[in-house]
Coordinates of C-alpha atoms in Angstrom, one line a residue:
M457 CA 0.0 0.0 0.0
K458 CA 1.1 3.6 -0.7
T459 CA 2.2 5.4 2.5
L460 CA 4.5 8.2 3.6
G461 CA 7.9 7.5 5.0
A462 CA 6.8 8.8 8.4
D463 CA 3.9 6.3 8.5
A464 CA 6.3 3.6 7.4
I465 CA 8.4 4.2 10.5
L466 CA 5.4 3.6 12.7
R467 CA 4.2 0.6 10.8
S468 CA 7.7 -0.8 11.1
L469 CA 7.7 -0.3 14.9
E470 CA 4.3 -2.0 15.1
A471 CA 5.7 -4.9 13.1
E472 CA 8.5 -5.2 15.5
G473 CA 6.1 -5.4 18.4
V474 CA 7.1 -2.1 19.9
D475 CA 4.5 -0.9 22.4
V476 CA 6.1 2.3 23.8
V477 CA 8.7 4.8 22.6
F478 CA 10.2 7.8 24.4
G479 CA 11.0 11.1 22.7
I480 CA 10.5 14.8 22.0
P481 CA 9.3 16.4 18.7
G482 CA 11.1 19.0 16.7
G483 CA 11.3 20.4 13.2
A484 CA 13.2 17.6 11.3
I485 CA 11.1 14.8 12.9
L486 CA 7.7 16.5 12.7
P487 CA 6.4 14.3 9.8
T488 CA 6.8 11.3 12.1
Y489 CA 5.0 13.0 14.9
D490 CA 2.2 13.9 12.5
A491 CA 2.0 10.2 11.8
F492 CA 1.6 9.6 15.5
A493 CA -1.4 12.0 15.4
R494 CA -2.9 10.0 12.5
G495 CA -2.9 6.9 14.6
T496 CA -0.8 4.0 15.8
S497 CA -0.8 1.3 18.4
V498 CA 2.6 2.5 19.7
R499 CA 2.4 4.6 22.9
H500 CA 4.6 7.7 22.9
V501 CA 5.9 9.0 26.2
L502 CA 6.8 12.7 26.1
A503 CA 10.1 13.3 27.9
R504 CA 11.3 16.7 29.0
H505 CA 14.8 16.3 27.6
E506 CA 16.2 14.0 25.0
Q507 CA 18.8 12.6 27.4
G508 CA 15.8 11.6 29.6
A509 CA 14.1 10.0 26.7
G510 CA 17.2 7.9 25.9
H511 CA 17.6 6.8 29.5
M512 CA 13.9 5.9 29.7
A513 CA 14.4 3.7 26.6
E514 CA 17.4 2.1 28.4
G515 CA 15.4 1.5 31.5
Y516 CA 12.6 0.0 29.5
A517 CA 15.1 -2.3 27.7
R518 CA 16.8 -3.4 30.9
A519 CA 13.5 -4.1 32.8
S520 CA 11.9 -6.0 29.9
G521 CA 14.7 -7.6 27.9
R522 CA 13.3 -6.0 24.8
V523 CA 14.7 -3.3 22.5
G524 CA 14.2 0.3 23.8
V525 CA 13.3 3.0 21.3
A526 CA 14.0 6.8 21.6
I527 CA 13.1 9.4 19.1
A528 CA 14.5 12.9 18.7
T529 CA 14.8 15.7 16.1
S530 CA 18.0 16.7 14.4
G531 CA 20.9 18.8 15.7
P532 CA 20.6 19.4 19.4
G533 CA 17.9 16.9 19.8
A534 CA 20.1 14.2 18.3
T535 CA 23.2 15.3 20.2
N536 CA 21.3 15.2 23.5
L537 CA 20.9 11.4 22.8
V538 CA 24.6 11.0 22.7
T539 CA 25.0 10.4 26.4
P540 CA 22.3 7.6 26.6
I541 CA 23.7 6.1 23.4
A542 CA 27.2 6.0 24.9
D543 CA 25.7 4.6 28.1
A544 CA 23.9 1.8 26.2
W545 CA 27.1 1.1 24.3
M546 CA 29.1 0.6 27.5
D547 CA 26.4 -1.5 29.2
S548 CA 25.4 -3.5 26.1
T549 CA 21.8 -2.3 26.3
P550 CA 19.7 -2.9 23.1
L551 CA 18.5 0.5 21.9
V552 CA 17.2 1.9 18.6
C553 CA 17.5 5.7 18.3
I554 CA 15.5 7.3 15.5
T555 CA 16.5 10.9 14.7
G556 CA 15.2 13.4 12.2
Q557 CA 17.7 15.0 9.8
V558 CA 17.4 18.1 7.5
R559 CA 16.2 17.6 4.0
R560 CA 18.7 15.7 1.8
H561 CA 19.6 18.7 -0.4
L562 CA 20.5 20.7 2.7
I563 CA 22.9 18.1 4.1
G564 CA 26.4 19.5 4.2
T565 CA 25.3 23.1 4.0
D566 CA 25.3 23.8 7.8
A567 CA 21.5 24.2 7.6
F568 CA 19.5 25.1 10.7
Q569 CA 19.8 22.3 13.2
E570 CA 21.9 20.1 10.8
C571 CA 24.3 17.8 12.6
D572 CA 26.2 14.7 11.4
I573 CA 24.9 12.5 14.1
T574 CA 25.8 9.3 12.3
G575 CA 29.4 10.6 12.2
I576 CA 29.4 11.7 15.8
T577 CA 28.1 8.3 17.1
I578 CA 30.4 6.0 15.0
P579 CA 32.5 5.0 18.0
I580 CA 29.4 4.3 20.3
V581 CA 27.0 2.4 18.1
K582 CA 26.9 -1.1 16.7
H583 CA 25.8 0.4 13.4
S584 CA 24.1 3.5 12.1
W585 CA 22.2 4.4 8.9
L586 CA 21.5 7.7 7.2
V587 CA 18.4 6.8 5.1
Q588 CA 18.7 8.3 1.7
E589 CA 15.8 6.6 -0.1
V590 CA 12.3 6.2 1.3
E591 CA 12.1 2.7 -0.1
D592 CA 15.0 1.6 2.2
L593 CA 13.1 2.6 5.4
P594 CA 11.4 -0.8 6.2
H595 CA 14.6 -2.7 5.5
V596 CA 16.8 -0.4 7.6
L597 CA 14.5 -0.6 10.6
K598 CA 14.3 -4.4 10.3
A599 CA 18.0 -4.5 10.3
A600 CA 18.3 -2.0 13.2
F601 CA 16.2 -4.0 15.6
H602 CA 18.0 -7.2 14.5
V603 CA 21.5 -5.8 15.1
A604 CA 20.5 -4.1 18.4
R605 CA 19.3 -7.4 20.0
T606 CA 21.4 -10.1 18.5
G607 CA 25.0 -11.0 19.4
R608 CA 26.2 -8.6 22.1
C609 CA 23.3 -6.2 22.6
G610 CA 23.8 -2.5 22.0
P611 CA 22.6 0.7 20.5
V612 CA 22.0 1.5 16.8
L613 CA 21.0 4.8 15.2
V614 CA 18.7 5.5 12.2
D615 CA 18.9 9.0 10.9
V616 CA 16.0 10.0 8.6
P617 CA 15.9 13.2 6.6
R618 CA 12.7 15.2 6.7
D619 CA 12.0 14.8 3.0
V620 CA 12.4 11.0 3.2
Q621 CA 9.7 11.0 5.9
E622 CA 7.5 13.0 3.6
A623 CA 8.1 10.9 0.5
E624 CA 5.8 8.0 -0.6
L625 CA 6.6 4.4 -0.9
D626 CA 4.8 1.0 -1.4
F627 CA 5.2 -0.2 2.2
E628 CA 5.9 -3.9 2.9
Y629 CA 7.8 -4.9 6.0
P630 CA 10.3 -7.6 5.3
D631 CA 10.0 -11.0 6.8
A632 CA 13.7 -11.5 7.2
V633 CA 16.7 -9.4 7.6
D634 CA 19.3 -9.1 4.8
L635 CA 22.7 -8.6 6.5
P636 CA 25.2 -11.0 5.0
G637 CA 28.1 -9.6 7.0
W638 CA 26.3 -9.9 10.4
K639 CA 26.8 -13.4 11.8
P640 CA 27.0 -13.5 15.6
P641 CA 28.0 -17.0 16.9
E642 CA 25.1 -19.4 17.3
R643 CA 26.7 -22.0 19.5
G644 CA 29.7 -22.4 21.8
H645 CA 32.4 -24.9 20.8
S646 CA 31.4 -28.3 22.3
R647 CA 35.0 -29.4 22.9
Q648 CA 35.9 -26.2 24.7
I649 CA 32.8 -26.6 26.9
K650 CA 33.8 -30.1 27.8
R651 CA 37.3 -28.8 28.8
V652 CA 35.7 -26.1 31.0
A653 CA 33.5 -28.8 32.7
Q654 CA 36.6 -30.9 33.4
A655 CA 38.4 -27.8 34.9
L656 CA 35.3 -27.1 37.1
A657 CA 35.2 -30.7 38.3
A658 CA 38.9 -30.6 39.2
A659 CA 38.9 -27.2 40.9
E660 CA 38.9 -26.9 44.6
K661 CA 38.4 -23.1 44.8
P662 CA 36.4 -22.0 41.8
V663 CA 34.4 -18.7 41.5
L664 CA 31.8 -17.8 38.9
Y665 CA 32.5 -14.2 38.1
V666 CA 29.2 -13.1 36.5
G667 CA 28.7 -10.0 34.4
G668 CA 25.8 -8.2 32.8
G669 CA 26.0 -10.3 29.7
T670 CA 24.2 -13.0 31.6
L671 CA 21.1 -10.9 31.9
N672 CA 21.2 -9.8 28.3
A673 CA 21.4 -13.4 27.2
E674 CA 18.4 -14.4 29.4
A675 CA 20.6 -17.0 30.9
C676 CA 19.8 -16.6 34.6
V677 CA 18.0 -20.0 34.9
E678 CA 21.0 -21.7 33.3
L679 CA 23.4 -19.9 35.6
L680 CA 21.5 -21.0 38.7
D681 CA 21.4 -24.6 37.4
L682 CA 25.2 -24.6 36.8
A683 CA 26.0 -23.1 40.2
E684 CA 23.8 -25.7 42.0
V685 CA 25.1 -28.6 40.0
G686 CA 28.7 -27.8 40.7
R687 CA 28.3 -26.2 44.2
L688 CA 30.0 -23.1 42.7
P689 CA 30.2 -19.8 44.5
V690 CA 28.8 -16.9 42.5
V691 CA 30.0 -13.3 42.6
T692 CA 28.0 -10.8 40.5
T693 CA 29.2 -7.5 39.2
L694 CA 27.2 -4.3 39.5
M695 CA 25.8 -4.8 36.0
A696 CA 24.9 -8.5 36.9
K697 CA 23.2 -7.6 40.1
S698 CA 19.9 -9.6 40.2
A699 CA 21.2 -12.2 37.6
F700 CA 21.6 -14.7 40.5
P701 CA 19.3 -14.7 43.6
E702 CA 21.2 -12.8 46.3
T703 CA 19.7 -14.6 49.2
H704 CA 20.9 -17.9 47.7
E705 CA 23.6 -19.7 49.8
L706 CA 25.9 -19.7 46.8
H707 CA 25.9 -16.0 46.3
F708 CA 28.9 -14.3 47.7
G709 CA 28.5 -10.7 46.9
W710 CA 29.9 -8.2 44.5
P711 CA 33.5 -7.6 43.4
G712 CA 35.5 -4.5 42.8
M713 CA 36.1 -1.1 44.2
H714 CA 33.3 -1.1 46.8
G715 CA 32.7 -4.8 47.0
P716 CA 32.9 -6.5 50.4
K717 CA 36.2 -8.1 51.5
W718 CA 34.8 -11.6 51.3
S719 CA 33.9 -11.1 47.6
N720 CA 37.2 -9.6 46.6
W721 CA 39.2 -12.1 48.6
G722 CA 37.3 -15.0 47.0
M723 CA 38.2 -13.8 43.5
N724 CA 41.8 -13.0 44.6
K725 CA 42.4 -16.5 46.1
C726 CA 40.5 -18.7 43.7
D727 CA 42.2 -21.4 41.6
L728 CA 39.6 -21.2 38.8
L729 CA 37.9 -18.0 37.7
V730 CA 35.0 -18.5 35.3
A731 CA 34.0 -15.1 33.8
V732 CA 30.5 -15.3 32.5
G733 CA 29.5 -12.4 30.3
A734 CA 31.9 -10.2 32.1
R735 CA 34.7 -8.0 30.7
F736 CA 37.3 -7.6 33.4
D737 CA 36.4 -3.9 33.9
D738 CA 39.0 -1.8 35.9
R739 CA 36.5 -1.1 38.6
V740 CA 36.3 -4.9 39.2
T741 CA 39.9 -5.9 38.8
G742 CA 41.8 -2.9 40.2
K743 CA 45.5 -3.5 39.5
L744 CA 45.1 -6.0 36.7
S745 CA 48.4 -7.8 37.3
A746 CA 47.3 -8.6 40.9
F747 CA 43.8 -9.7 40.0
A748 CA 43.2 -13.4 40.7
P749 CA 46.9 -14.0 40.3
G750 CA 46.9 -17.8 40.8
A751 CA 43.7 -18.6 38.9
T752 CA 43.2 -20.5 35.7
V753 CA 40.9 -18.1 33.7
V754 CA 37.8 -19.4 31.8
H755 CA 36.0 -16.7 29.7
L756 CA 32.5 -17.3 28.4
D757 CA 31.2 -14.5 26.2
I758 CA 29.2 -13.8 23.0
D759 CA 31.7 -11.2 21.9
S760 CA 35.0 -12.6 20.7
A761 CA 36.6 -9.2 20.9
E762 CA 36.4 -9.4 24.8
I763 CA 38.4 -12.6 24.9
G764 CA 41.9 -11.8 25.9
K765 CA 41.3 -8.0 25.7
L766 CA 42.4 -7.4 29.3
R767 CA 43.1 -10.8 30.9
Q768 CA 44.4 -13.7 28.9
A769 CA 41.8 -16.5 28.9
D770 CA 43.2 -20.0 29.4
L771 CA 39.9 -21.6 28.3
P772 CA 37.8 -19.3 26.1
V773 CA 34.3 -20.2 24.9
V774 CA 32.6 -17.8 22.4
G775 CA 28.9 -18.3 22.0
P776 CA 25.4 -17.4 23.4
L777 CA 25.5 -17.8 27.1
K778 CA 22.1 -19.4 27.5
Q779 CA 23.3 -22.4 25.4
V780 CA 26.9 -22.4 26.7
L781 CA 25.8 -22.5 30.4
A782 CA 23.1 -25.1 29.8
D783 CA 25.6 -27.4 28.0
L784 CA 28.2 -26.8 30.7
A785 CA 25.8 -27.8 33.4
D786 CA 25.0 -31.0 31.4
E787 CA 28.6 -31.8 31.0
L788 CA 29.2 -31.3 34.7
R789 CA 26.3 -33.6 35.5
A790 CA 27.7 -36.3 33.2
L791 CA 31.1 -36.1 35.0
Q792 CA 29.4 -36.4 38.3
G793 CA 27.7 -39.5 37.0
T794 CA 31.0 -41.1 36.6
G795 CA 31.7 -40.8 40.3
A796 CA 33.2 -37.3 40.5
V797 CA 31.7 -35.1 43.2
P798 CA 32.0 -31.4 43.8
R799 CA 35.2 -30.6 45.8
T800 CA 34.1 -27.1 46.8
E801 CA 32.6 -27.5 50.3
P802 CA 35.7 -26.5 52.2
W803 CA 36.0 -23.4 49.9
L804 CA 32.4 -22.5 50.4
R805 CA 32.9 -22.7 54.2
Q806 CA 36.0 -20.5 53.9
L807 CA 34.0 -17.9 51.9
A808 CA 31.2 -18.0 54.5
A809 CA 33.8 -17.6 57.3
W810 CA 35.2 -14.5 55.6
R811 CA 31.7 -13.1 55.2
E812 CA 31.1 -13.5 58.9
E813 CA 34.5 -12.2 59.9
F814 CA 34.5 -9.1 57.6
P815 CA 30.9 -7.8 57.4
L816 CA 29.8 -4.5 56.0
R817 CA 30.1 -1.8 58.7
Y818 CA 29.0 1.7 59.4
R819 CA 28.9 4.0 62.5
S820 CA 25.4 4.2 64.0
G821 CA 24.2 6.7 66.5
G822 CA 24.7 10.5 66.6
D823 CA 22.3 13.1 65.3
A824 CA 22.8 12.6 61.6
L825 CA 20.7 10.1 59.5
K826 CA 23.0 7.4 58.0
P827 CA 22.6 6.6 54.3
Q828 CA 23.1 2.9 55.0
L829 CA 20.1 2.9 57.4
V830 CA 18.0 4.4 54.6
L831 CA 18.9 1.5 52.3
E832 CA 18.5 -1.1 55.1
T833 CA 15.0 0.3 55.8
L834 CA 14.0 0.2 52.1
Q835 CA 15.2 -3.4 52.0
E836 CA 13.0 -4.4 55.0
L837 CA 9.9 -2.5 53.8
T838 CA 10.0 -4.1 50.3
A839 CA 11.1 -7.7 51.2
G840 CA 9.3 -10.2 49.1
Q841 CA 7.7 -7.6 46.9
D842 CA 8.0 -7.1 43.1
V843 CA 10.3 -4.2 43.1
I844 CA 12.6 -2.8 40.4
W845 CA 15.4 -0.6 41.7
T846 CA 17.2 2.0 39.6
T847 CA 20.0 4.3 40.7
G848 CA 22.0 7.3 39.8
V849 CA 25.8 7.1 40.0
G850 CA 28.0 7.7 43.1
Q851 CA 28.0 6.7 46.8
H852 CA 24.3 6.0 46.9
Q853 CA 24.7 3.6 43.9
M854 CA 27.4 1.6 45.8
W855 CA 25.3 1.6 49.0
A856 CA 22.3 0.3 47.0
M857 CA 24.6 -2.5 45.6
Q858 CA 25.6 -3.4 49.1
Y859 CA 22.3 -3.2 51.0
L860 CA 19.5 -4.0 48.5
L861 CA 19.2 -7.7 47.9
C862 CA 17.7 -8.7 44.6
D863 CA 16.4 -12.2 43.8
R864 CA 14.5 -11.5 40.6
P865 CA 16.3 -11.0 37.3
R866 CA 16.2 -7.5 35.8
S867 CA 15.3 -6.0 39.2
F868 CA 18.4 -3.7 39.5
I869 CA 19.1 -1.2 36.8
T870 CA 22.0 1.2 36.9
S871 CA 24.7 2.9 34.8
G872 CA 27.9 0.8 35.1
G873 CA 30.4 1.4 32.3
L874 CA 29.8 5.1 31.6
G875 CA 28.8 6.0 35.2
T876 CA 26.1 8.5 34.0
M877 CA 24.8 10.8 36.7
G878 CA 21.1 11.6 36.0
Y879 CA 20.4 8.0 34.9
G880 CA 18.2 6.9 37.8
V881 CA 15.0 8.9 37.4
P882 CA 14.4 8.5 33.7
A883 CA 15.5 4.9 33.8
A884 CA 12.9 4.3 36.5
I885 CA 10.2 5.8 34.3
G886 CA 11.2 3.5 31.4
A887 CA 11.2 0.5 33.8
K888 CA 7.7 1.5 34.9
A889 CA 6.5 1.6 31.3
A890 CA 7.9 -1.8 30.8
R891 CA 6.6 -3.3 34.0
P892 CA 3.6 -1.3 35.2
E893 CA 2.6 -3.9 37.8
A894 CA 6.0 -3.6 39.6
T895 CA 6.9 -1.0 42.2
V896 CA 9.7 1.0 40.8
V897 CA 12.1 2.8 43.2
C898 CA 14.9 5.1 42.2
V899 CA 17.7 5.5 44.8
D900 CA 19.3 8.7 43.7
G901 CA 21.9 11.2 44.9
D902 CA 21.1 14.9 45.2
G903 CA 23.7 15.7 42.5
C904 CA 22.3 13.1 40.1
F905 CA 18.7 14.1 40.8
Q906 CA 19.3 17.7 39.8
M907 CA 20.5 16.6 36.3
T908 CA 17.3 14.9 35.2
G909 CA 14.8 15.7 38.0
Q910 CA 12.5 17.5 35.5
E911 CA 11.4 14.1 34.3
L912 CA 9.2 14.0 37.4
A913 CA 6.7 15.8 35.1
T914 CA 6.9 12.9 32.7
S915 CA 6.3 10.4 35.5
V916 CA 3.2 12.4 36.7
L917 CA 1.6 13.3 33.4
E918 CA 2.2 10.0 31.7
N919 CA 0.8 8.1 34.7
L920 CA 4.0 6.2 35.3
P921 CA 4.4 6.6 39.1
I922 CA 7.8 6.0 40.6
V923 CA 9.3 6.5 44.1
V924 CA 12.5 8.5 44.2
V925 CA 14.5 8.2 47.4
I926 CA 17.2 10.9 47.4
I927 CA 20.3 10.1 49.5
N928 CA 20.8 13.8 50.1
N929 CA 24.2 14.5 51.7
G930 CA 24.4 18.0 50.3
Y931 CA 27.5 17.2 48.3
L932 CA 28.8 15.5 45.2
G933 CA 29.4 12.7 47.6
M934 CA 31.8 10.4 45.8
V935 CA 33.9 13.3 44.6
R936 CA 34.0 14.6 48.2
Q937 CA 35.1 11.1 49.4
W938 CA 38.0 11.0 46.9
Q939 CA 39.0 14.6 47.8
D940 CA 39.0 13.6 51.5
M941 CA 41.0 10.4 51.0
F942 CA 43.4 11.3 48.2
F943 CA 43.5 15.1 47.9
E944 CA 44.3 16.0 51.5
E945 CA 40.7 17.2 52.3
R946 CA 40.8 20.0 49.7
F947 CA 37.0 20.0 49.0
S948 CA 36.8 21.8 45.6
Q949 CA 33.4 22.6 44.1
V950 CA 31.4 19.8 45.7
N951 CA 29.1 21.6 48.1
L952 CA 25.5 21.4 46.9
T953 CA 23.8 22.1 50.4
H954 CA 21.0 20.0 52.0
H955 CA 18.4 22.7 51.5
V956 CA 18.6 24.1 47.9
P957 CA 16.4 23.0 46.3
D958 CA 13.8 21.8 48.7
Y959 CA 13.1 18.5 47.1
A960 CA 9.8 17.8 48.7
R961 CA 8.4 21.2 47.6
L962 CA 9.9 20.7 44.2
A963 CA 8.1 17.3 43.9
E964 CA 4.8 19.0 44.9
A965 CA 5.4 21.6 42.2
Y966 CA 5.6 18.8 39.6
G967 CA 2.3 17.2 41.0
A968 CA 4.1 14.5 42.9
V969 CA 4.1 13.8 46.7
G970 CA 7.1 15.1 48.7
F971 CA 8.6 14.0 52.0
T972 CA 11.5 15.3 54.0
V973 CA 13.4 13.1 56.4
E974 CA 16.0 14.4 58.8
S975 CA 16.1 11.8 61.6
D976 CA 15.9 8.1 62.2
D977 CA 12.5 8.5 63.8
E978 CA 11.0 10.0 60.6
L979 CA 12.4 7.5 58.2
E980 CA 10.3 4.4 58.2
S981 CA 6.9 6.2 58.2
A982 CA 7.9 8.4 55.3
L983 CA 9.2 5.5 53.2
E984 CA 6.1 3.4 54.0
E985 CA 3.8 6.3 52.9
A986 CA 5.8 6.9 49.7
L987 CA 5.7 3.3 48.7
A988 CA 2.0 2.9 49.4
C989 CA 0.6 6.1 48.0
G990 CA 0.4 4.9 44.4
R991 CA 1.6 8.3 43.1
T992 CA 5.0 9.6 42.0
A993 CA 6.7 10.4 45.3
V994 CA 10.0 11.9 46.3
V995 CA 11.7 11.2 49.7
D996 CA 14.4 13.7 50.6
A997 CA 16.5 11.8 53.1
R998 CA 19.0 14.3 54.5
V999 CA 21.9 12.1 55.5
D1000 CA 25.3 12.6 57.1
A1001 CA 27.6 14.5 54.7
R1002 CA 30.7 13.0 56.3
E1003 CA 29.8 9.4 55.6
H1004 CA 32.1 7.5 53.3
C1005 CA 31.3 4.4 51.3
F1006 CA 33.4 1.5 52.5
P1007 CA 35.0 -0.9 51.8
M1008 CA 37.0 0.7 49.1
I1009 CA 39.9 -0.4 46.9
P1010 CA 41.7 2.8 45.8
A1011 CA 41.9 3.2 42.0
G1012 CA 44.7 1.1 40.5
A1013 CA 45.3 -0.8 43.8
A1014 CA 44.9 -4.5 44.3
A1015 CA 42.1 -6.3 46.2
L1016 CA 44.4 -6.9 49.2
D1017 CA 44.8 -3.1 49.5
L1018 CA 41.1 -2.7 50.5
V1019 CA 40.3 0.1 52.9
E1020 CA 37.6 -0.7 55.6
F1021 CA 35.7 1.2 58.3
P1022 CA 37.4 1.1 61.7
D1023 CA 36.6 -1.9 63.9
D1024 CA 34.5 0.2 66.2
A1025 CA 31.8 0.7 63.5
V1026 CA 28.6 -1.2 64.0
V1027 CA 28.3 -4.5 62.2
S1028 CA 25.7 -4.4 59.4
T1029 CA 25.4 -7.4 57.1
P1030 CA 22.7 -7.5 54.5

């Protein structure tokens, strides 16, 4: 049937099963927004900033496992998407960004709001297209969704000139994608998988080092099965938090800069390290030459480029993790059927002993509200409920990692690789759009909140209620901690103040519910009311500005150089 390019974009989204997109209109994308007005089954969520729209699409993707979609106009609209595109690239989040472009005859003339967005984003997308012919639109969009969600997930960009959106075509959405050069691996090598199973059966001190690729691969069930079959301890990175049930006896925390001592010691002293969809990030490894120095390294990943990139893999397996983990568990079962039994019980007891000996700590008492107490109270009030957590980036993010226990896959959504402040609120809105039946709570910092807090308007007006708990220490907290510890207490440009803005009143101005908490006595009732009100709510928890996030491995140091709270701090183990 004859249709306009703009309508073809929406028909293509419908054919891909897209139910919601996030964006902001502008001149070069107006024909597509006119197509929205003419009718579509795709819901459009109007953001207040294109960065917010991109993070909403990321939150949607991370909560649902589907491709997130963001739409923006040309020029500044497109460049405002660069941060979420880079964030999605670093965290392997499937994202399709559709941008308007000036008319084809104006490209290269510095026309109003012209910008070479495909050129700008070359290093941070899996692929990008500048659509020059309207007949190419259905094929390009089919390819865009396929590339975003297959192999190692990630962002793609489709840039569509305005006159292409206004041109006519005979629309037919292709049944199959035509990308002869795109061939992600379909299976892991069976011989290599057998060798890994043999190494696991022989290991006395193995650790499964699990990264975010496990969630992207929908391989959480297979991971749990493998761990239980082999009695294997599991350590999950920040990006893999919720990939393995954190109340399970085989879960032993989170590695890296702010991971507990027992997690980091386990990885440091293991004899077999099995990296599952993880990339040996510097925030996990610290000093790379001192990371798991005595371990044989197994690396399971869909992306061959990650194998050996930072740490040489003794036993690499490239392939889809769902299949690789399932086959590995079957091979391990077969070995056990020949009389071999797991040899890990003494190692599991040692890890448990370290966890008991070196618990998380913080100082209680005094007049100031402690941030750790806020997180502990949130954990208690939501235990057993269907909750999705999002965070910004900084101290509050690390406390959330430590004190919020997640048993359901895709229930913890944060910015890992790029460390994007302002991620939490829009990501929570996207997660709510994906999972409207879930309670969505954003644990944010005061610095992060002020970057994208205007998206409260989106949450209220689009009826996507979220709860935002601001760990308000009046500072750019993580920067202040580093200045305190490594820059001789020279606090430069980090003071935000507890009181400006008044977050509770700001929330009310946006049509949300606002609460201010300044003491332990006020905390539980305010959180209970915010969680139960059924509306967008903001809890301004004014916490101790002097509180540091420990344990901490200084940047570039080894796991054994971990800095802890003093022994007189109260024991607090999640």
